[in-house]
């Protein structure tokens, strides 16, 4: 699943080419994906018609990101919200350029469209493909900002980790209100957005905190180290274009570089880079979790 740094890399990549491009034709091959959120969605022909009519002849203005959502804003005020979920991928193919990001789909390297292609936006220059193997992703259309705001998409989202409102004081007080275990709370998006399996493990290692610790047992100093680790690790990962660990591809088609800096993720059974102990694996919050039994307490 693409995490915050990978989605941000995709946003930056698409922003080089899409603003100013006009959609000339929309093909909705899988109406379910534009008909709502959640795993059980019924295709709606009314929504499909609205989606196609609303976006045909629309010109891209800018692309924003909130958590792992991409918000495409068009010149006449229309909005398309895209979430890639587990296996979504966006590929822009232009006259002399290609940008792809999200889940790596092998067929997409050979041909486009392919059997994983769900939505096609034909542009005045180039084509934008939405591909999705497991089809959990969604693309939602709104005629304007007011209609978008009404849905309150981001109401359960905590602050962006690199924005000024994510302060250490905020983090301390937000954790005080939580029960449960460190890793699932970090991944829950309500205290802070953007951390998934990879970055939650890396943050806990950098902070010297076991992912399985109870929130209520954390000392003030440990919370401070977690805060510092969240900011510095995500900042570094965005600078490097994310972690393309086997299942992510970057916006420019290259592999992300942050994977080279992983200290624990994907290194189960290998030696800790700090103390040499063998890294251990546990299940935590339903996810495979790697930690150092000596460096993390
Ligand atoms: Zn260690």
Short mmCIF file of C-alpha atoms and ligand atoms in Angstrom, two decimals:
data_model
loop_
_atom_site.label_atom_id
_atom_site.label_comp_id
_atom_site.label_asym_id
_atom_site.label_seq_id
_atom_site.Cartn_x
_atom_site.Cartn_y
_atom_site.Cartn_z
CA UNK A 1 0.00 0.00 0.00
CA UNK A 2 1.43 3.38 -0.94
CA UNK A 3 2.10 5.50 2.15
CA UNK A 4 2.35 9.27 2.52
CA UNK A 5 5.81 9.72 0.92
CA UNK A 6 4.83 7.67 -2.14
CA UNK A 7 1.55 9.56 -2.63
CA UNK A 8 3.39 12.86 -2.22
CA UNK A 9 5.96 11.73 -4.82
CA UNK A 10 3.10 10.92 -7.21
CA UNK A 11 1.52 14.34 -6.59
CA UNK A 12 4.80 16.08 -7.36
CA UNK A 13 5.28 13.98 -10.51
CA UNK A 14 1.77 14.59 -11.88
CA UNK A 15 1.98 18.29 -11.03
CA UNK A 16 4.77 18.62 -13.61
CA UNK A 17 2.41 17.66 -16.45
CA UNK A 18 -1.30 17.84 -15.62
CA UNK A 19 -2.03 21.52 -14.81
CA UNK A 20 -3.28 23.12 -18.04
CA UNK A 21 -4.22 19.77 -19.64
CA UNK A 22 -7.87 19.32 -20.63
CA UNK A 23 -9.82 16.07 -20.43
CA UNK A 24 -11.36 15.38 -23.85
CA UNK A 25 -13.01 12.04 -23.06
CA UNK A 26 -13.61 9.89 -19.97
CA UNK A 27 -13.98 6.11 -20.12
CA UNK A 28 -15.34 4.49 -16.97
CA UNK A 29 -14.64 0.77 -17.36
CA UNK A 30 -15.46 -0.02 -13.70
CA UNK A 31 -18.33 2.21 -12.50
CA UNK A 32 -18.08 0.79 -8.97
CA UNK A 33 -14.85 2.73 -8.38
CA UNK A 34 -16.46 6.11 -8.95
CA UNK A 35 -19.70 5.28 -7.11
CA UNK A 36 -18.56 5.59 -3.51
CA UNK A 37 -16.11 4.47 -0.85
CA UNK A 38 -15.86 1.29 1.21
CA UNK A 39 -15.32 -2.29 0.13
CA UNK A 40 -18.89 -3.03 -0.86
CA UNK A 41 -19.99 -0.55 -3.51
CA UNK A 42 -22.63 -0.83 -6.12
CA UNK A 43 -22.08 0.65 -9.54
CA UNK A 44 -24.37 3.64 -10.07
CA UNK A 45 -25.24 4.63 -13.62
CA UNK A 46 -26.38 8.05 -12.41
CA UNK A 47 -23.03 8.69 -10.73
CA UNK A 48 -21.20 7.41 -13.80
CA UNK A 49 -23.05 9.87 -16.02
CA UNK A 50 -22.37 12.74 -13.59
CA UNK A 51 -18.68 11.78 -13.40
CA UNK A 52 -18.27 11.67 -17.17
CA UNK A 53 -20.24 14.86 -17.85
CA UNK A 54 -18.58 16.76 -15.01
CA UNK A 55 -15.03 15.97 -16.08
CA UNK A 56 -15.29 16.04 -19.87
CA UNK A 57 -13.72 19.32 -21.08
CA UNK A 58 -12.43 20.06 -17.57
CA UNK A 59 -8.92 21.53 -17.33
CA UNK A 60 -6.60 20.51 -14.50
CA UNK A 61 -5.59 23.40 -12.26
CA UNK A 62 -3.72 21.87 -9.34
CA UNK A 63 -3.26 18.72 -7.27
CA UNK A 64 -3.31 18.74 -3.48
CA UNK A 65 -2.65 15.93 -1.03
CA UNK A 66 -4.26 15.27 2.35
CA UNK A 67 -2.96 12.15 4.11
CA UNK A 68 -2.99 9.54 1.34
CA UNK A 69 -5.73 11.25 -0.69
CA UNK A 70 -5.06 13.17 -3.89
CA UNK A 71 -7.41 16.07 -4.58
CA UNK A 72 -7.49 17.11 -8.23
CA UNK A 73 -8.85 20.63 -8.63
CA UNK A 74 -10.07 21.81 -12.04
CA UNK A 75 -10.24 25.33 -13.48
CA UNK A 76 -14.03 25.57 -13.24
CA UNK A 77 -13.98 24.42 -9.63
CA UNK A 78 -14.76 20.73 -10.08
CA UNK A 79 -12.98 18.34 -7.74
CA UNK A 80 -11.93 14.71 -8.10
CA UNK A 81 -10.78 12.95 -4.94
CA UNK A 82 -8.59 9.88 -5.55
CA UNK A 83 -7.52 7.25 -3.01
CA UNK A 84 -5.32 4.43 -4.31
CA UNK A 85 -5.99 2.20 -1.28
CA UNK A 86 -4.14 -1.16 -1.51
CA UNK A 87 -3.45 -1.60 -5.21
CA UNK A 88 -4.35 1.56 -7.13
CA UNK A 89 -1.99 3.11 -9.66
CA UNK A 90 -2.08 6.32 -11.70
CA UNK A 91 -0.10 6.49 -14.92
CA UNK A 92 0.20 9.58 -17.09
CA UNK A 93 1.57 8.97 -20.56
CA UNK A 94 2.38 12.16 -22.44
CA UNK A 95 3.98 12.88 -25.80
CA UNK A 96 7.50 12.59 -24.37
CA UNK A 97 6.93 11.80 -20.73
CA UNK A 98 5.55 9.22 -18.38
CA UNK A 99 4.66 9.49 -14.71
CA UNK A 100 3.49 6.53 -12.70
CA UNK A 101 2.91 6.05 -9.02
CA UNK A 102 1.14 3.95 -6.45
CA UNK A 103 1.01 0.19 -6.65
CA UNK A 104 3.32 -1.39 -9.25
CA UNK A 105 1.28 -3.26 -11.82
CA UNK A 106 3.49 -5.32 -14.13
CA UNK A 107 1.12 -5.19 -17.10
CA UNK A 108 1.30 -1.39 -17.02
CA UNK A 109 5.00 -1.51 -17.91
CA UNK A 110 4.20 -3.48 -21.05
CA UNK A 111 0.96 -1.99 -22.29
CA UNK A 112 -1.73 0.55 -21.48
CA UNK A 113 -4.60 0.19 -21.17
CA UNK A 114 -4.47 -3.35 -19.79
CA UNK A 115 -6.84 -5.65 -17.93
CA UNK A 116 -6.23 -3.76 -14.66
CA UNK A 117 -7.22 -0.42 -16.23
CA UNK A 118 -10.45 0.86 -14.66
CA UNK A 119 -10.77 4.50 -15.72
CA UNK A 120 -9.20 6.29 -18.70
CA UNK A 121 -8.92 10.07 -19.06
CA UNK A 122 -8.05 11.07 -22.60
CA UNK A 123 -6.37 14.49 -22.52
CA UNK A 124 -5.63 17.10 -25.17
CA UNK A 125 -2.05 15.92 -24.75
CA UNK A 126 -1.54 12.42 -23.39
CA UNK A 127 -3.64 10.00 -21.37
CA UNK A 128 -4.15 9.41 -17.64
CA UNK A 129 -4.89 5.81 -16.63
CA UNK A 130 -6.28 4.60 -13.31
CA UNK A 131 -5.35 0.94 -12.84
CA UNK A 132 -6.29 -1.14 -9.81
CA UNK A 133 -5.85 -4.90 -9.36
CA UNK A 134 -8.01 -5.46 -6.28
CA UNK A 135 -10.30 -2.47 -6.90
CA UNK A 136 -10.43 -1.02 -3.39
CA UNK A 137 -9.47 2.45 -4.62
CA UNK A 138 -11.92 5.21 -5.50
CA UNK A 139 -12.29 8.33 -7.61
CA UNK A 140 -15.05 10.65 -6.45
CA UNK A 141 -16.40 13.62 -8.37
CA UNK A 142 -17.76 16.87 -6.88
CA UNK A 143 -19.07 19.80 -8.92
CA UNK A 144 -17.46 22.31 -6.55
CA UNK A 145 -15.61 22.83 -3.27
CA UNK A 146 -18.84 23.28 -1.28
CA UNK A 147 -20.12 19.86 -2.38
CA UNK A 148 -16.75 18.36 -1.50
CA UNK A 149 -16.69 20.00 1.95
CA UNK A 150 -20.17 18.69 2.72
CA UNK A 151 -18.83 15.12 2.69
CA UNK A 152 -16.37 15.88 5.50
CA UNK A 153 -13.88 13.43 4.04
CA UNK A 154 -11.06 14.33 6.37
CA UNK A 155 -12.94 14.76 9.65
CA UNK A 156 -11.26 11.77 11.33
CA UNK A 157 -7.82 12.71 10.04
CA UNK A 158 -5.16 14.03 12.38
CA UNK A 159 -2.71 16.73 11.32
CA UNK A 160 -0.18 16.34 8.52
CA UNK A 161 3.10 15.26 10.14
CA UNK A 162 5.15 17.98 8.46
CA UNK A 163 2.70 20.86 8.94
CA UNK A 164 3.19 23.40 11.74
CA UNK A 165 0.04 22.29 13.61
CA UNK A 166 1.67 18.93 14.35
CA UNK A 167 3.58 20.11 17.42
CA UNK A 168 5.15 18.04 20.17
CA UNK A 169 2.64 19.47 22.67
CA UNK A 170 -0.22 18.39 20.41
CA UNK A 171 1.27 14.89 20.03
CA UNK A 172 1.68 14.46 23.80
CA UNK A 173 -1.91 15.50 24.51
CA UNK A 174 -3.32 13.46 21.60
CA UNK A 175 -1.60 10.31 22.88
CA UNK A 176 -2.92 10.92 26.40
CA UNK A 177 -6.44 10.53 25.02
CA UNK A 178 -5.65 7.20 23.37
CA UNK A 179 -5.64 3.68 24.73
CA UNK A 180 -4.06 0.66 23.10
CA UNK A 181 -0.71 -0.13 21.60
CA UNK A 182 1.84 2.17 19.95
CA UNK A 183 1.97 0.84 16.38
CA UNK A 184 -1.78 0.61 15.64
CA UNK A 185 -2.28 4.09 17.13
CA UNK A 186 0.48 5.52 14.91
CA UNK A 187 -1.08 3.83 11.89
CA UNK A 188 -4.63 4.85 12.81
CA UNK A 189 -4.48 8.29 11.05
CA UNK A 190 -6.40 10.03 13.86
CA UNK A 191 -3.41 11.19 15.92
CA UNK A 192 -1.29 11.92 12.84
CA UNK A 193 -1.80 10.96 9.20
CA UNK A 194 0.50 9.21 6.77
CA UNK A 195 2.12 6.39 8.72
CA UNK A 196 1.61 2.88 7.37
CA UNK A 197 3.36 -0.40 8.10
CA UNK A 198 6.80 0.59 6.81
CA UNK A 199 7.12 3.97 8.44
CA UNK A 200 5.49 2.92 11.73
CA UNK A 201 8.20 0.25 12.19
CA UNK A 202 10.98 2.67 11.23
CA UNK A 203 9.65 5.38 13.56
CA UNK A 204 9.48 2.97 16.53
CA UNK A 205 13.05 1.81 15.88
CA UNK A 206 14.39 5.34 15.59
CA UNK A 207 12.63 6.24 18.84
CA UNK A 208 13.84 3.13 20.69
CA UNK A 209 10.25 2.17 21.51
CA UNK A 210 8.77 -1.28 20.97
CA UNK A 211 5.77 -1.15 18.61
CA UNK A 212 3.85 -3.39 21.03
CA UNK A 213 4.15 -1.01 24.02
CA UNK A 214 0.97 0.25 25.63
CA UNK A 215 0.45 3.96 25.01
CA UNK A 216 -0.25 4.44 28.73
CA UNK A 217 3.21 3.10 29.62
CA UNK A 218 5.12 5.65 27.50
CA UNK A 219 7.31 8.11 29.34
CA UNK A 220 7.40 11.76 28.26
CA UNK A 221 10.90 11.33 26.82
CA UNK A 222 9.77 8.38 24.70
CA UNK A 223 6.85 10.35 23.30
CA UNK A 224 9.27 13.14 22.44
CA UNK A 225 11.51 10.68 20.59
CA UNK A 226 8.53 9.25 18.68
CA UNK A 227 7.52 12.78 17.67
CA UNK A 228 11.01 13.59 16.46
CA UNK A 229 11.23 10.28 14.56
CA UNK A 230 7.88 10.79 12.76
CA UNK A 231 8.93 14.22 11.50
CA UNK A 232 12.46 13.37 10.48
CA UNK A 233 11.74 9.99 8.87
CA UNK A 234 8.79 11.19 6.77
CA UNK A 235 10.68 14.32 5.74
CA UNK A 236 13.66 12.24 4.63
CA UNK A 237 11.43 9.70 2.83
CA UNK A 238 9.64 12.45 0.88
CA UNK A 239 12.99 13.99 -0.10
CA UNK A 240 14.09 10.61 -1.43
CA UNK A 241 10.79 9.98 -3.22
CA UNK A 242 9.48 7.29 -0.90
CA UNK A 243 10.25 3.62 -0.37
CA UNK A 244 9.71 1.47 -3.39
CA UNK A 245 9.86 -1.82 -1.57
CA UNK A 246 8.73 -4.40 -4.10
CA UNK A 247 5.25 -2.98 -4.14
CA UNK A 248 5.65 0.70 -4.83
CA UNK A 249 6.69 2.55 -7.89
CA UNK A 250 7.57 6.17 -7.95
CA UNK A 251 5.98 8.97 -9.88
CA UNK A 252 8.79 9.11 -12.44
CA UNK A 253 8.91 5.33 -12.86
CA UNK A 254 12.13 4.93 -10.90
CA UNK A 255 12.42 3.02 -7.67
CA UNK A 256 12.28 4.98 -4.42
CA UNK A 257 15.50 5.45 -2.54
CA UNK A 258 14.26 5.45 1.02
CA UNK A 259 14.13 1.63 0.93
CA UNK A 260 17.93 1.66 1.20
CA UNK A 261 17.65 3.43 4.53
CA UNK A 262 15.22 1.00 6.16
CA UNK A 263 16.64 -0.09 9.49
CA UNK A 264 14.03 -2.71 10.44
CA UNK A 265 11.26 -3.01 7.84
CA UNK A 266 11.87 -6.08 5.66
CA UNK A 267 14.96 -7.06 7.72
CA UNK A 268 13.46 -9.71 10.00
CA UNK A 269 16.13 -12.14 11.26
CA UNK A 270 18.98 -9.88 10.13
CA UNK A 271 21.38 -8.13 12.49
CA UNK A 272 20.40 -4.79 14.02
CA UNK A 273 22.46 -2.07 12.34
CA UNK A 274 23.05 -0.43 15.72
CA UNK A 275 23.72 -3.28 18.19
CA UNK A 276 24.03 -6.44 16.09
CA UNK A 277 21.18 -8.31 17.83
CA UNK A 278 18.93 -10.35 15.56
CA UNK A 279 15.79 -8.41 14.64
CA UNK A 280 12.55 -10.04 15.77
CA UNK A 281 9.14 -10.31 14.13
CA UNK A 282 5.78 -10.14 15.88
CA UNK A 283 2.21 -9.58 14.76
CA UNK A 284 1.02 -6.20 16.00
CA UNK A 285 -2.31 -4.66 15.08
CA UNK A 286 -2.70 -7.39 12.47
CA UNK A 287 0.52 -6.43 10.70
CA UNK A 288 3.92 -8.07 10.50
CA UNK A 289 6.18 -5.98 12.69
CA UNK A 290 9.97 -6.00 12.96
CA UNK A 291 11.92 -4.59 15.92
CA UNK A 292 15.23 -4.87 17.75
CA UNK A 293 14.76 -6.57 21.14
CA UNK A 294 17.78 -4.70 22.54
CA UNK A 295 17.47 -1.17 21.11
CA UNK A 296 13.70 -0.96 21.54
CA UNK A 297 12.21 -1.15 25.01
ZN1 LIG B 1 19.60 -3.07 18.15
#
